[in-house]
PDB file of C-alpha atoms in Angstrom:
ATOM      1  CA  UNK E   1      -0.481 -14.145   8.322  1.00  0.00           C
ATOM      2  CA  UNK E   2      -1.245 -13.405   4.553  1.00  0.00           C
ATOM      3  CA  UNK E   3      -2.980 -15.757   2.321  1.00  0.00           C
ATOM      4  CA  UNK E   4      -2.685 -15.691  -1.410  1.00  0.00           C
ATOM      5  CA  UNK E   5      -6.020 -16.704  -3.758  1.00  0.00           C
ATOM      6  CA  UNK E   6      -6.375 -16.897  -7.420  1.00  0.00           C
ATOM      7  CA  UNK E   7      -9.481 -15.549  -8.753  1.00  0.00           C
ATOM      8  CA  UNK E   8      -9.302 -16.443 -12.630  1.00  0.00           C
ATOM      9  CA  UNK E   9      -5.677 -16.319 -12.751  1.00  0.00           C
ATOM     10  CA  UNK E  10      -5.649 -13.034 -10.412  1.00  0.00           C
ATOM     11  CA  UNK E  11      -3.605 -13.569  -7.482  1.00  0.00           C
ATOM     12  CA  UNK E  12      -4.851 -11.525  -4.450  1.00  0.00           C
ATOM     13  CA  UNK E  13      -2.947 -11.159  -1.267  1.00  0.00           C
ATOM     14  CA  UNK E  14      -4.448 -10.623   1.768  1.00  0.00           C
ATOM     15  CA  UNK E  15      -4.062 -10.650   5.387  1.00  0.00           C
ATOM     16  CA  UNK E  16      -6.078 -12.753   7.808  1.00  0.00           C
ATOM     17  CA  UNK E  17      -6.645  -9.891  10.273  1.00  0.00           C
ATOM     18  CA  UNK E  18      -8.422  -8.420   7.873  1.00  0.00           C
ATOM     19  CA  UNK E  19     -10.277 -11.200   5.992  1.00  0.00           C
ATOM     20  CA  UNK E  20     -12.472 -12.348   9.032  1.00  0.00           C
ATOM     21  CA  UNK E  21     -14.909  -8.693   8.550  1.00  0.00           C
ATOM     22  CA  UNK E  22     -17.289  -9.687   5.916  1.00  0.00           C
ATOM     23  CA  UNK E  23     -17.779  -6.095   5.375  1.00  0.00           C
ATOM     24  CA  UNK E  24     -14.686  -4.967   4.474  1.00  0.00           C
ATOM     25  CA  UNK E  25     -12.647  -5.875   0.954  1.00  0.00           C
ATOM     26  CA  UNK E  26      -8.866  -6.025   0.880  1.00  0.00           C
ATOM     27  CA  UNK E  27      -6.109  -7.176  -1.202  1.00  0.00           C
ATOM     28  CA  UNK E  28      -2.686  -6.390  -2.431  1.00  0.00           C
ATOM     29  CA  UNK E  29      -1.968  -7.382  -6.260  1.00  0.00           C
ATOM     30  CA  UNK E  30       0.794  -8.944  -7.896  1.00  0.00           C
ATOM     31  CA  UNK E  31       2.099  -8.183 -11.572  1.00  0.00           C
ATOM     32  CA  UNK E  32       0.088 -11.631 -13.455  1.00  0.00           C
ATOM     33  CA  UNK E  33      -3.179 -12.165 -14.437  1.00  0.00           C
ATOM     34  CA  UNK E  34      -3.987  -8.750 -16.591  1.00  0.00           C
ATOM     35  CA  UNK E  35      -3.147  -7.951 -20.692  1.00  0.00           C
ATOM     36  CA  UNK E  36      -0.338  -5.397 -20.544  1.00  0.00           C
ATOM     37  CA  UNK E  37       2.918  -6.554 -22.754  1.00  0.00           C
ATOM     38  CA  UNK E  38       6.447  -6.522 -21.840  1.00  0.00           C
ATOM     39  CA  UNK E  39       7.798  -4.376 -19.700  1.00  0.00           C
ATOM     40  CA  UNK E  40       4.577  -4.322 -18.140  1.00  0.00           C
ATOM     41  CA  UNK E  41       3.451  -7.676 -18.472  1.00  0.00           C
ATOM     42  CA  UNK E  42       1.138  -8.127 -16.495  1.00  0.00           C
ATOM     43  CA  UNK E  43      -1.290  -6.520 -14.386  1.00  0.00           C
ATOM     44  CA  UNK E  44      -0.049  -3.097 -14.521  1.00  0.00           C
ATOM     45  CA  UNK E  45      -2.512  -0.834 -12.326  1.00  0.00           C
ATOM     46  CA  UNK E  46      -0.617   2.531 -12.152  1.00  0.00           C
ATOM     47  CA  UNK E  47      -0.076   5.278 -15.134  1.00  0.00           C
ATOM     48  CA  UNK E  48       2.933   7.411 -15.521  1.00  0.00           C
ATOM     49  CA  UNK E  49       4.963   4.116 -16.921  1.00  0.00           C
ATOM     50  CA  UNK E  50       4.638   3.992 -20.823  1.00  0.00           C
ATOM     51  CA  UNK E  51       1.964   1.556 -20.299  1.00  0.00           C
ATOM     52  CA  UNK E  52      -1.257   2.188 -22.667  1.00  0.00           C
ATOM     53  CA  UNK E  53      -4.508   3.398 -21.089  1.00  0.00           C
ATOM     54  CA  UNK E  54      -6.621   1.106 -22.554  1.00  0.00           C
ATOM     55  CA  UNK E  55      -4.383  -1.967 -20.631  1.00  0.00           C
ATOM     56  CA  UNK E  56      -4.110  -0.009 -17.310  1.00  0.00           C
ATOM     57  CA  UNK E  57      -8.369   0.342 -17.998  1.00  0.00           C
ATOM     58  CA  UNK E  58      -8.817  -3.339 -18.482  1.00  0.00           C
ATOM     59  CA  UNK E  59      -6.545  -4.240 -15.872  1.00  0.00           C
ATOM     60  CA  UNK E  60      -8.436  -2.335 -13.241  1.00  0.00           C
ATOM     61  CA  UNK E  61     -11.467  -3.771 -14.309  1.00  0.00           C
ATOM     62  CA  UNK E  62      -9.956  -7.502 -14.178  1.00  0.00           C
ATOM     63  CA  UNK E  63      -8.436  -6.326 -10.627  1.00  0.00           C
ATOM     64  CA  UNK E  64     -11.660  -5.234  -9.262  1.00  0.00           C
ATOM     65  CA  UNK E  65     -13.769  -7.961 -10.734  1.00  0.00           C
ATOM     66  CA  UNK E  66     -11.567 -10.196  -8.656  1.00  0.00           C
ATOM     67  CA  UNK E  67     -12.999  -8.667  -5.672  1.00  0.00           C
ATOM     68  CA  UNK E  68     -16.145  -8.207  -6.605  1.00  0.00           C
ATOM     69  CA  UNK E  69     -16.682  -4.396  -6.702  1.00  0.00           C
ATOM     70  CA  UNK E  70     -16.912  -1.992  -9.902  1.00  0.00           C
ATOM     71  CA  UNK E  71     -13.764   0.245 -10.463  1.00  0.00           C
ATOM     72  CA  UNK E  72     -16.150   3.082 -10.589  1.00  0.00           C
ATOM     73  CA  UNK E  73     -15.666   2.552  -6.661  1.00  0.00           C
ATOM     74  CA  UNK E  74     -12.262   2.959  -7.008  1.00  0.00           C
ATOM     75  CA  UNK E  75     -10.689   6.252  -4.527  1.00  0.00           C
ATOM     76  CA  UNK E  76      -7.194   7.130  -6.055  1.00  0.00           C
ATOM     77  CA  UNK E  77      -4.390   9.226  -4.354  1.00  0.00           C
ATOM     78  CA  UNK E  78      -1.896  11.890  -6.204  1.00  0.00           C
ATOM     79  CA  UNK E  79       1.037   9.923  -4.330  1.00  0.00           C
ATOM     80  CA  UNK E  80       3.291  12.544  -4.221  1.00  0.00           C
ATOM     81  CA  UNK E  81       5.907  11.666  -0.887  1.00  0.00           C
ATOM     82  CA  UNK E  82       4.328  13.584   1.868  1.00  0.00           C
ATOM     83  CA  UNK E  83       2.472  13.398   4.688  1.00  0.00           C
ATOM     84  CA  UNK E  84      -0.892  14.561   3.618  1.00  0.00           C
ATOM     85  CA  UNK E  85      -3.779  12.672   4.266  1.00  0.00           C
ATOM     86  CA  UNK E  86      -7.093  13.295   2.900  1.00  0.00           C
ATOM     87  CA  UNK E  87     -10.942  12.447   3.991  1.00  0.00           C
ATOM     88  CA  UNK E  88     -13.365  11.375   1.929  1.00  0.00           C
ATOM     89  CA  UNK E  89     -16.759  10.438   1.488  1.00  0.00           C
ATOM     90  CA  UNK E  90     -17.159   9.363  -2.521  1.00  0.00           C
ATOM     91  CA  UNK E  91     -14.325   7.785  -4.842  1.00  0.00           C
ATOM     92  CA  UNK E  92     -12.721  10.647  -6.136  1.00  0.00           C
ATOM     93  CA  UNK E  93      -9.466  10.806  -7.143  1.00  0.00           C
ATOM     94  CA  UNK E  94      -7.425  13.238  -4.592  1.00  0.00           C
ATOM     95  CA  UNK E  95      -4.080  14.983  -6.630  1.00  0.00           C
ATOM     96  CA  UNK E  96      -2.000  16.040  -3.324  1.00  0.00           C
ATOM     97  CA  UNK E  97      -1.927  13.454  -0.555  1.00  0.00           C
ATOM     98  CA  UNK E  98       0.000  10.121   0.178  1.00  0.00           C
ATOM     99  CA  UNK E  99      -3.183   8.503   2.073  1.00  0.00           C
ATOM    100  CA  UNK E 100      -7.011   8.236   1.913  1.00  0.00           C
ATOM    101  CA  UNK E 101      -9.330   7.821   4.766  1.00  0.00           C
ATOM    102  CA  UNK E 102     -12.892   6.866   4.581  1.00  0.00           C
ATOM    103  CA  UNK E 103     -16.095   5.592   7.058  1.00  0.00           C
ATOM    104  CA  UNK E 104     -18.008   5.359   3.957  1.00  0.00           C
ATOM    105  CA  UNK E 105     -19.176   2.385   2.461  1.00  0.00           C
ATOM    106  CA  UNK E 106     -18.574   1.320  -1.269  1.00  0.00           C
ATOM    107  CA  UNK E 107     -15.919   3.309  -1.626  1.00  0.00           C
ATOM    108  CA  UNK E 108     -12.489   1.295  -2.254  1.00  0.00           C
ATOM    109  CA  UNK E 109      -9.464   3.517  -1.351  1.00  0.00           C
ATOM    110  CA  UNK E 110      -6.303   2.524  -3.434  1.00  0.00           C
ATOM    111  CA  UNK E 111      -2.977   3.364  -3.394  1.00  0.00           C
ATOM    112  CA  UNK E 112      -0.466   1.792  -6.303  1.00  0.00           C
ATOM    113  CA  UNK E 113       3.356   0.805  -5.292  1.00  0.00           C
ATOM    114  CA  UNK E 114       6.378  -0.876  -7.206  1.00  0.00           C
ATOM    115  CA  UNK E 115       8.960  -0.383  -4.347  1.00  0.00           C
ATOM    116  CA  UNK E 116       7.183   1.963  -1.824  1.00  0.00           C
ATOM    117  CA  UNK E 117       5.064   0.298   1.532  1.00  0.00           C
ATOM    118  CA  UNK E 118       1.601  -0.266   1.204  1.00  0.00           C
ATOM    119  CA  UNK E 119      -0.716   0.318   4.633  1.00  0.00           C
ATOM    120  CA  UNK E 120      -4.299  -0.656   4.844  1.00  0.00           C
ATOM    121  CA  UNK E 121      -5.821  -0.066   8.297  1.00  0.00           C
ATOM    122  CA  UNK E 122      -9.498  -1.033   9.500  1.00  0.00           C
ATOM    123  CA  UNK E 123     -10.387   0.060  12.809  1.00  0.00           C
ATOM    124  CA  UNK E 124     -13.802  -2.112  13.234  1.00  0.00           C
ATOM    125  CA  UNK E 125     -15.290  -0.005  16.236  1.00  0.00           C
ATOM    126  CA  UNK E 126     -16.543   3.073  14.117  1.00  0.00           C
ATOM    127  CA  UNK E 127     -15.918   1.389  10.887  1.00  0.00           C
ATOM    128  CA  UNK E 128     -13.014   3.301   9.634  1.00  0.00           C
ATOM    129  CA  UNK E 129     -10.739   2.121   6.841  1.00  0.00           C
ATOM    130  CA  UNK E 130      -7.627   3.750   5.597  1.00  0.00           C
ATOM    131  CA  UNK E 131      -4.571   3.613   2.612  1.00  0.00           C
ATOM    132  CA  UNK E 132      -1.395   4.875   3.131  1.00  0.00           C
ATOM    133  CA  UNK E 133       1.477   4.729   0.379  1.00  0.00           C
ATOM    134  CA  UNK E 134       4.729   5.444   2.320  1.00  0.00           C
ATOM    135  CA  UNK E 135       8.119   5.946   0.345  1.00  0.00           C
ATOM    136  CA  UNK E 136      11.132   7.451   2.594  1.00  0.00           C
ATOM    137  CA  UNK E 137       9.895  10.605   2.004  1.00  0.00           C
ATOM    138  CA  UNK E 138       6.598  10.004   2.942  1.00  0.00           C
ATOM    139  CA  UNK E 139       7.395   8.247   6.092  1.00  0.00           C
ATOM    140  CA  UNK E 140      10.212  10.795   7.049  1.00  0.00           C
ATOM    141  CA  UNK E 141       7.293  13.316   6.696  1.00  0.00           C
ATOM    142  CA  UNK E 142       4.976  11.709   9.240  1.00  0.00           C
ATOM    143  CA  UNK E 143       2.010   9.795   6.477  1.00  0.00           C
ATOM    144  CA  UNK E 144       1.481   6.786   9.128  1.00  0.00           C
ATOM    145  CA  UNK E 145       1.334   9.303  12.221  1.00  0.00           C
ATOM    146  CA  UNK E 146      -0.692  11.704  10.276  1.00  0.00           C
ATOM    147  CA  UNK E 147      -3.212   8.911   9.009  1.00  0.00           C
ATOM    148  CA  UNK E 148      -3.540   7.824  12.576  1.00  0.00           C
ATOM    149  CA  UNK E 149      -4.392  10.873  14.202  1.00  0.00           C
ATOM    150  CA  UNK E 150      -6.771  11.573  11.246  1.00  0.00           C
ATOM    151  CA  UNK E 151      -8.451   8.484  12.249  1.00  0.00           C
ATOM    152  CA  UNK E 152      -8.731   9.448  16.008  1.00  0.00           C
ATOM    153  CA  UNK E 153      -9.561  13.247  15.418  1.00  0.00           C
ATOM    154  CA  UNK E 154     -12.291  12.791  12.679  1.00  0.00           C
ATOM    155  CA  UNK E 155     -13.662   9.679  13.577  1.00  0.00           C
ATOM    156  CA  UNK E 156     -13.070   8.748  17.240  1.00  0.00           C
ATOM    157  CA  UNK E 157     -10.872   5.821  16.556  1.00  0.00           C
ATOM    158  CA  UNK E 158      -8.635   4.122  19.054  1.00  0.00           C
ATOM    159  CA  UNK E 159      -5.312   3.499  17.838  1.00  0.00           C
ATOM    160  CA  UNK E 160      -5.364   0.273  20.130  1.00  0.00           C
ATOM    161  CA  UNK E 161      -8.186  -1.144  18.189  1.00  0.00           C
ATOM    162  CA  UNK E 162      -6.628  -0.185  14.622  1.00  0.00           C
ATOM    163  CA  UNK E 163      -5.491  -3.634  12.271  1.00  0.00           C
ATOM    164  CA  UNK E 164      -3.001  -3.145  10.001  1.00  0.00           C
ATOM    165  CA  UNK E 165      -1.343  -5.015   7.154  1.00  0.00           C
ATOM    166  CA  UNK E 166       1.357  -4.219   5.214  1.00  0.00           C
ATOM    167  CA  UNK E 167       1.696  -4.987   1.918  1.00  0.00           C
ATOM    168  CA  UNK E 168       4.851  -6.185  -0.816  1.00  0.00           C
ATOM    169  CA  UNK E 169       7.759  -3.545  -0.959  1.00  0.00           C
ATOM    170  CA  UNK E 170      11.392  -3.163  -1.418  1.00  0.00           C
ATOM    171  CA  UNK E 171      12.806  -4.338   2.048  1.00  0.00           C
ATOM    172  CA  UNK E 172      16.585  -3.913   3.605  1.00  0.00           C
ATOM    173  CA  UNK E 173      18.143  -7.204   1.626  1.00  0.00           C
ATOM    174  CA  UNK E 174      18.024  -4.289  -1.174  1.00  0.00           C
ATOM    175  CA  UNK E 175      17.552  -1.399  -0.462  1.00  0.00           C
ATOM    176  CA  UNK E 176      20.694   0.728  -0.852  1.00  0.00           C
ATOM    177  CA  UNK E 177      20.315   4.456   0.053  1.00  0.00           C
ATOM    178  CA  UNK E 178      23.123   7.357  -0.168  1.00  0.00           C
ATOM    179  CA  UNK E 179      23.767   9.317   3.436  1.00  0.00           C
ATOM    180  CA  UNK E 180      21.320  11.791   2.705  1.00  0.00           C
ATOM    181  CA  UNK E 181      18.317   9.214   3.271  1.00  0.00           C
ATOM    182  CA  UNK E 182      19.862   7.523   6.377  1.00  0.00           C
ATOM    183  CA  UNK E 183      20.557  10.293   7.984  1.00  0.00           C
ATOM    184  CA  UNK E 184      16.768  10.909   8.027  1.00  0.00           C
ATOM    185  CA  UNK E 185      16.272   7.429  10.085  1.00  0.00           C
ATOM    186  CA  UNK E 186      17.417   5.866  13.589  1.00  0.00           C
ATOM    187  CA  UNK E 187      20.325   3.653  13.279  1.00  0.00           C
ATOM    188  CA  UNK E 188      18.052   0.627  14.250  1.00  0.00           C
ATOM    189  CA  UNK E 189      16.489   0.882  10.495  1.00  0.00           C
ATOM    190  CA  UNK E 190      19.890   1.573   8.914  1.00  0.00           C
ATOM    191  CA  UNK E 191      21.966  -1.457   7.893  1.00  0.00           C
ATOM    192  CA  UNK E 192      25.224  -0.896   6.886  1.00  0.00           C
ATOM    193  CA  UNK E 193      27.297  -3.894   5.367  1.00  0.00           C
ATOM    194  CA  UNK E 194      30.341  -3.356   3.343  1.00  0.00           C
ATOM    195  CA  UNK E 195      30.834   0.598   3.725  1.00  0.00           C
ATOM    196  CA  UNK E 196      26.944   0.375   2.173  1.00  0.00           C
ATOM    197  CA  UNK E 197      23.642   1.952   3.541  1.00  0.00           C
ATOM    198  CA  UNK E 198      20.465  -0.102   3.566  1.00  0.00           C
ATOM    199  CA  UNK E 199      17.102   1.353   4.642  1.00  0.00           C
ATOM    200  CA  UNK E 200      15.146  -1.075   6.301  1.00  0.00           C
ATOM    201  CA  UNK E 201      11.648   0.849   5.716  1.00  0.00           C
ATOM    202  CA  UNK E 202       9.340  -1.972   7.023  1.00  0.00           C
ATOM    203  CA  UNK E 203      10.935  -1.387  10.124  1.00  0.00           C
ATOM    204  CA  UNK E 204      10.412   2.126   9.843  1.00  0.00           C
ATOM    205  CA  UNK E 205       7.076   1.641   9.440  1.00  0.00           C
ATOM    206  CA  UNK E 206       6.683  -0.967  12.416  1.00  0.00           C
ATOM    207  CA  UNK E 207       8.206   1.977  14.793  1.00  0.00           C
ATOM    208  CA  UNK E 208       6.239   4.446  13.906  1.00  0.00           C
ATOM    209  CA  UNK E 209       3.196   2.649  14.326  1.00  0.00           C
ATOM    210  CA  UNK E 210       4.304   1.515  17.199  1.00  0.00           C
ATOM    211  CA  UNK E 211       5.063   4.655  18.314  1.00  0.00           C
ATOM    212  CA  UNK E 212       1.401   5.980  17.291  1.00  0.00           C
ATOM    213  CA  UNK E 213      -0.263   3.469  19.797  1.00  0.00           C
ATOM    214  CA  UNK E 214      -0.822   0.048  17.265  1.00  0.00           C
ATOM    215  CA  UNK E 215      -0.329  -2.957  19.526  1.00  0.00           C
ATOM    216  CA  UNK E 216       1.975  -4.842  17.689  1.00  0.00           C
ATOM    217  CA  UNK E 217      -0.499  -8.278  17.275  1.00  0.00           C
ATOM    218  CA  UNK E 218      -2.340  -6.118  15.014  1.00  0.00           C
ATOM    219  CA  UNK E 219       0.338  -5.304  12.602  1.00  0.00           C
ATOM    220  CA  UNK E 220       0.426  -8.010   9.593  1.00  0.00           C
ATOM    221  CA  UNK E 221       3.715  -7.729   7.514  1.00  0.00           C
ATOM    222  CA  UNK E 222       3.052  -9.854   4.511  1.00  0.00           C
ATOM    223  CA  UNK E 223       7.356  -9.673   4.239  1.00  0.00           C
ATOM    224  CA  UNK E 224       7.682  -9.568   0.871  1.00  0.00           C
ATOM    225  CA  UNK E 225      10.625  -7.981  -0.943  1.00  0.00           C
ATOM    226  CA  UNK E 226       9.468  -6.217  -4.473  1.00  0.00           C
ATOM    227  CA  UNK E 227      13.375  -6.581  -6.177  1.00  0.00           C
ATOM    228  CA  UNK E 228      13.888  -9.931  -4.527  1.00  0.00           C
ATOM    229  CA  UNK E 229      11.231 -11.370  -6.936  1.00  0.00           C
ATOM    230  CA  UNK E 230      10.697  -9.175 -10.059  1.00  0.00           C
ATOM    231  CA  UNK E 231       9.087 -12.196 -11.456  1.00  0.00           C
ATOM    232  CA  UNK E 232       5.889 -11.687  -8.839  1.00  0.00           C
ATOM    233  CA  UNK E 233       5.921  -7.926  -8.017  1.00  0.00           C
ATOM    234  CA  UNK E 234       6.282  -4.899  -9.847  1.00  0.00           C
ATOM    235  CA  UNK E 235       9.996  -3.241  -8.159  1.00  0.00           C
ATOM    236  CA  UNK E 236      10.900   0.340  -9.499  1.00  0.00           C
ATOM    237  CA  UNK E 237      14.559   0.227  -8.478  1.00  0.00           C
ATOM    238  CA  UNK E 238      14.722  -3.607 -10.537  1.00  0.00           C
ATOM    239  CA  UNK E 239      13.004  -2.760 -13.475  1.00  0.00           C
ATOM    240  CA  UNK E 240      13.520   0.866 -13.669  1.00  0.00           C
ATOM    241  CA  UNK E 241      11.597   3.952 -15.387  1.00  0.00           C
ATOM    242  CA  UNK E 242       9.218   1.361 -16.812  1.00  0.00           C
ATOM    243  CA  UNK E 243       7.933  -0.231 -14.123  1.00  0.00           C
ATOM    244  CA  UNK E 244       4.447  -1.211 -13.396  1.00  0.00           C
ATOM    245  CA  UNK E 245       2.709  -0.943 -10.281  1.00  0.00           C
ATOM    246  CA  UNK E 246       0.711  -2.613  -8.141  1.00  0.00           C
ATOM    247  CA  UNK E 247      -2.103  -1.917  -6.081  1.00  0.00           C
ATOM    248  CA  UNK E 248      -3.420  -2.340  -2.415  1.00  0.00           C
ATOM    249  CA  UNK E 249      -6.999  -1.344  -2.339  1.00  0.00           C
ATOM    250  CA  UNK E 250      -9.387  -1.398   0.924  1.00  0.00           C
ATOM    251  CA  UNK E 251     -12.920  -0.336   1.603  1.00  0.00           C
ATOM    252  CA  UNK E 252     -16.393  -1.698   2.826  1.00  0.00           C
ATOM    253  CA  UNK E 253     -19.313  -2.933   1.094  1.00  0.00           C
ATOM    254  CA  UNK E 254     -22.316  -1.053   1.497  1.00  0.00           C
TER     255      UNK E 254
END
């Protein structure tokens, strides 16, 4: 189940697999609370949009305030579709992968979305956190399997023991895809409804994980759709080229 909190007019969301380790800080924003105008209005966390640096700065800062860790801490990933997936042990900011993975505490890995699934994982055994931003592409190319196995290779983790929670993103009510994409998915996470193609990508996500060895009871779908309520979420395909984005973040105090 998520839970959302307001911390001075900052709405976090978070899910309550997550929330009972003390140690480890999670949340998925939504688009009020920070200083960026119209069309960004307005906790824009992401670049690339038209939005100023100086708002994106101060945003971060409000974000991160909010839960209590300096964005200094913050890891960031290049988010460029594939399946890369990157260790680290100090918040840098890593220009070609999709997902971060850390045993390292204060470090807060982050990845920002405004239509694309958001995946925090915490496997509390060896103290392993992880941030996945998965887009078609990135799922088609294997990010959640990849994260997973970087998980058990590097650090020992059992995917049995992994918790998951998934954060807002565009879901199947809306998101229309041409052939092309569908073709690259099973026909369970392919709606079709009048001679259209929706990609149900949560779904996606929920089978490969699945499929990886994550017991379903630890897999936390927070179920919201990004277009279905621009007013809350930043949603790419709603508001187009400028679009804010949001952020997931996870990590572990020191």
């Amino acid at each position: 189940m998520f839970v959302s909190s307001f911390n001075q007019n900052i709405e976090i969301i978070q899910s309550d697999l997550l929330t009972p380790f003390l140690s480890v800080v999670h949340g998925f924003s939504t688009r009020s609370g920070g200083v960026s105008p119209k069309p960004f209005d307005s906790l824009n966390l992401g670049t690339n949009s038209g939005d100023i640096s100086e708002n994106i700065e101060t945003n971060r800062q409000i974000f991160c305030a909010a839960l209590d860790f300096p964005t200094a801490c913050l890891a960031h990933a290049g988010q460029i579709h594939s399946g890369n997936v990157v260790v680290i042990d100090r918040p840098v900011s890593v220009p070609d992968t999709d997902a971060l993975v850390t045993k390292t505490p204060g470090v807060f890995l982050n990845v920002k979305t405004a239509d694309c699934v958001p995946i925090l994982l915490f496997e509390p055994k060896q103290n392993v956190v992880a941030a996945v931003h998965a887009g078609w592409k990135g799922i088609a190319n294997r990010v959640i399997e990849n994260t997973i196995e970087t998980m058990t290779a590097r650090f020992h983790c059992e995917a049995a023991k992994m918790l998951i929670a998934i954060g807002p993103s565009i879901r199947s009510c809306c998101y229309e895809v041409q052939s092309d994409v569908a073709n690259q998915f099973s026909d369970l996470e392919v709606l079709r409804r009048d001679g259209r193609l929706f990609l149900d990508a949560a779904k996606a996500v929920h089978t490969r994980l699945e499929n990886a060895g994550i017991l379903p009871k630890n897999v936390d779908d927070c179920g919201f759709c990004t277009m279905c309520d621009p007013e809350r979420f930043y949603s790419y395909r709603h508001d187009g080229i400028q679009s804010g984005r949001m952020m997931a973040v996870i990590g572990m105090r020191e």
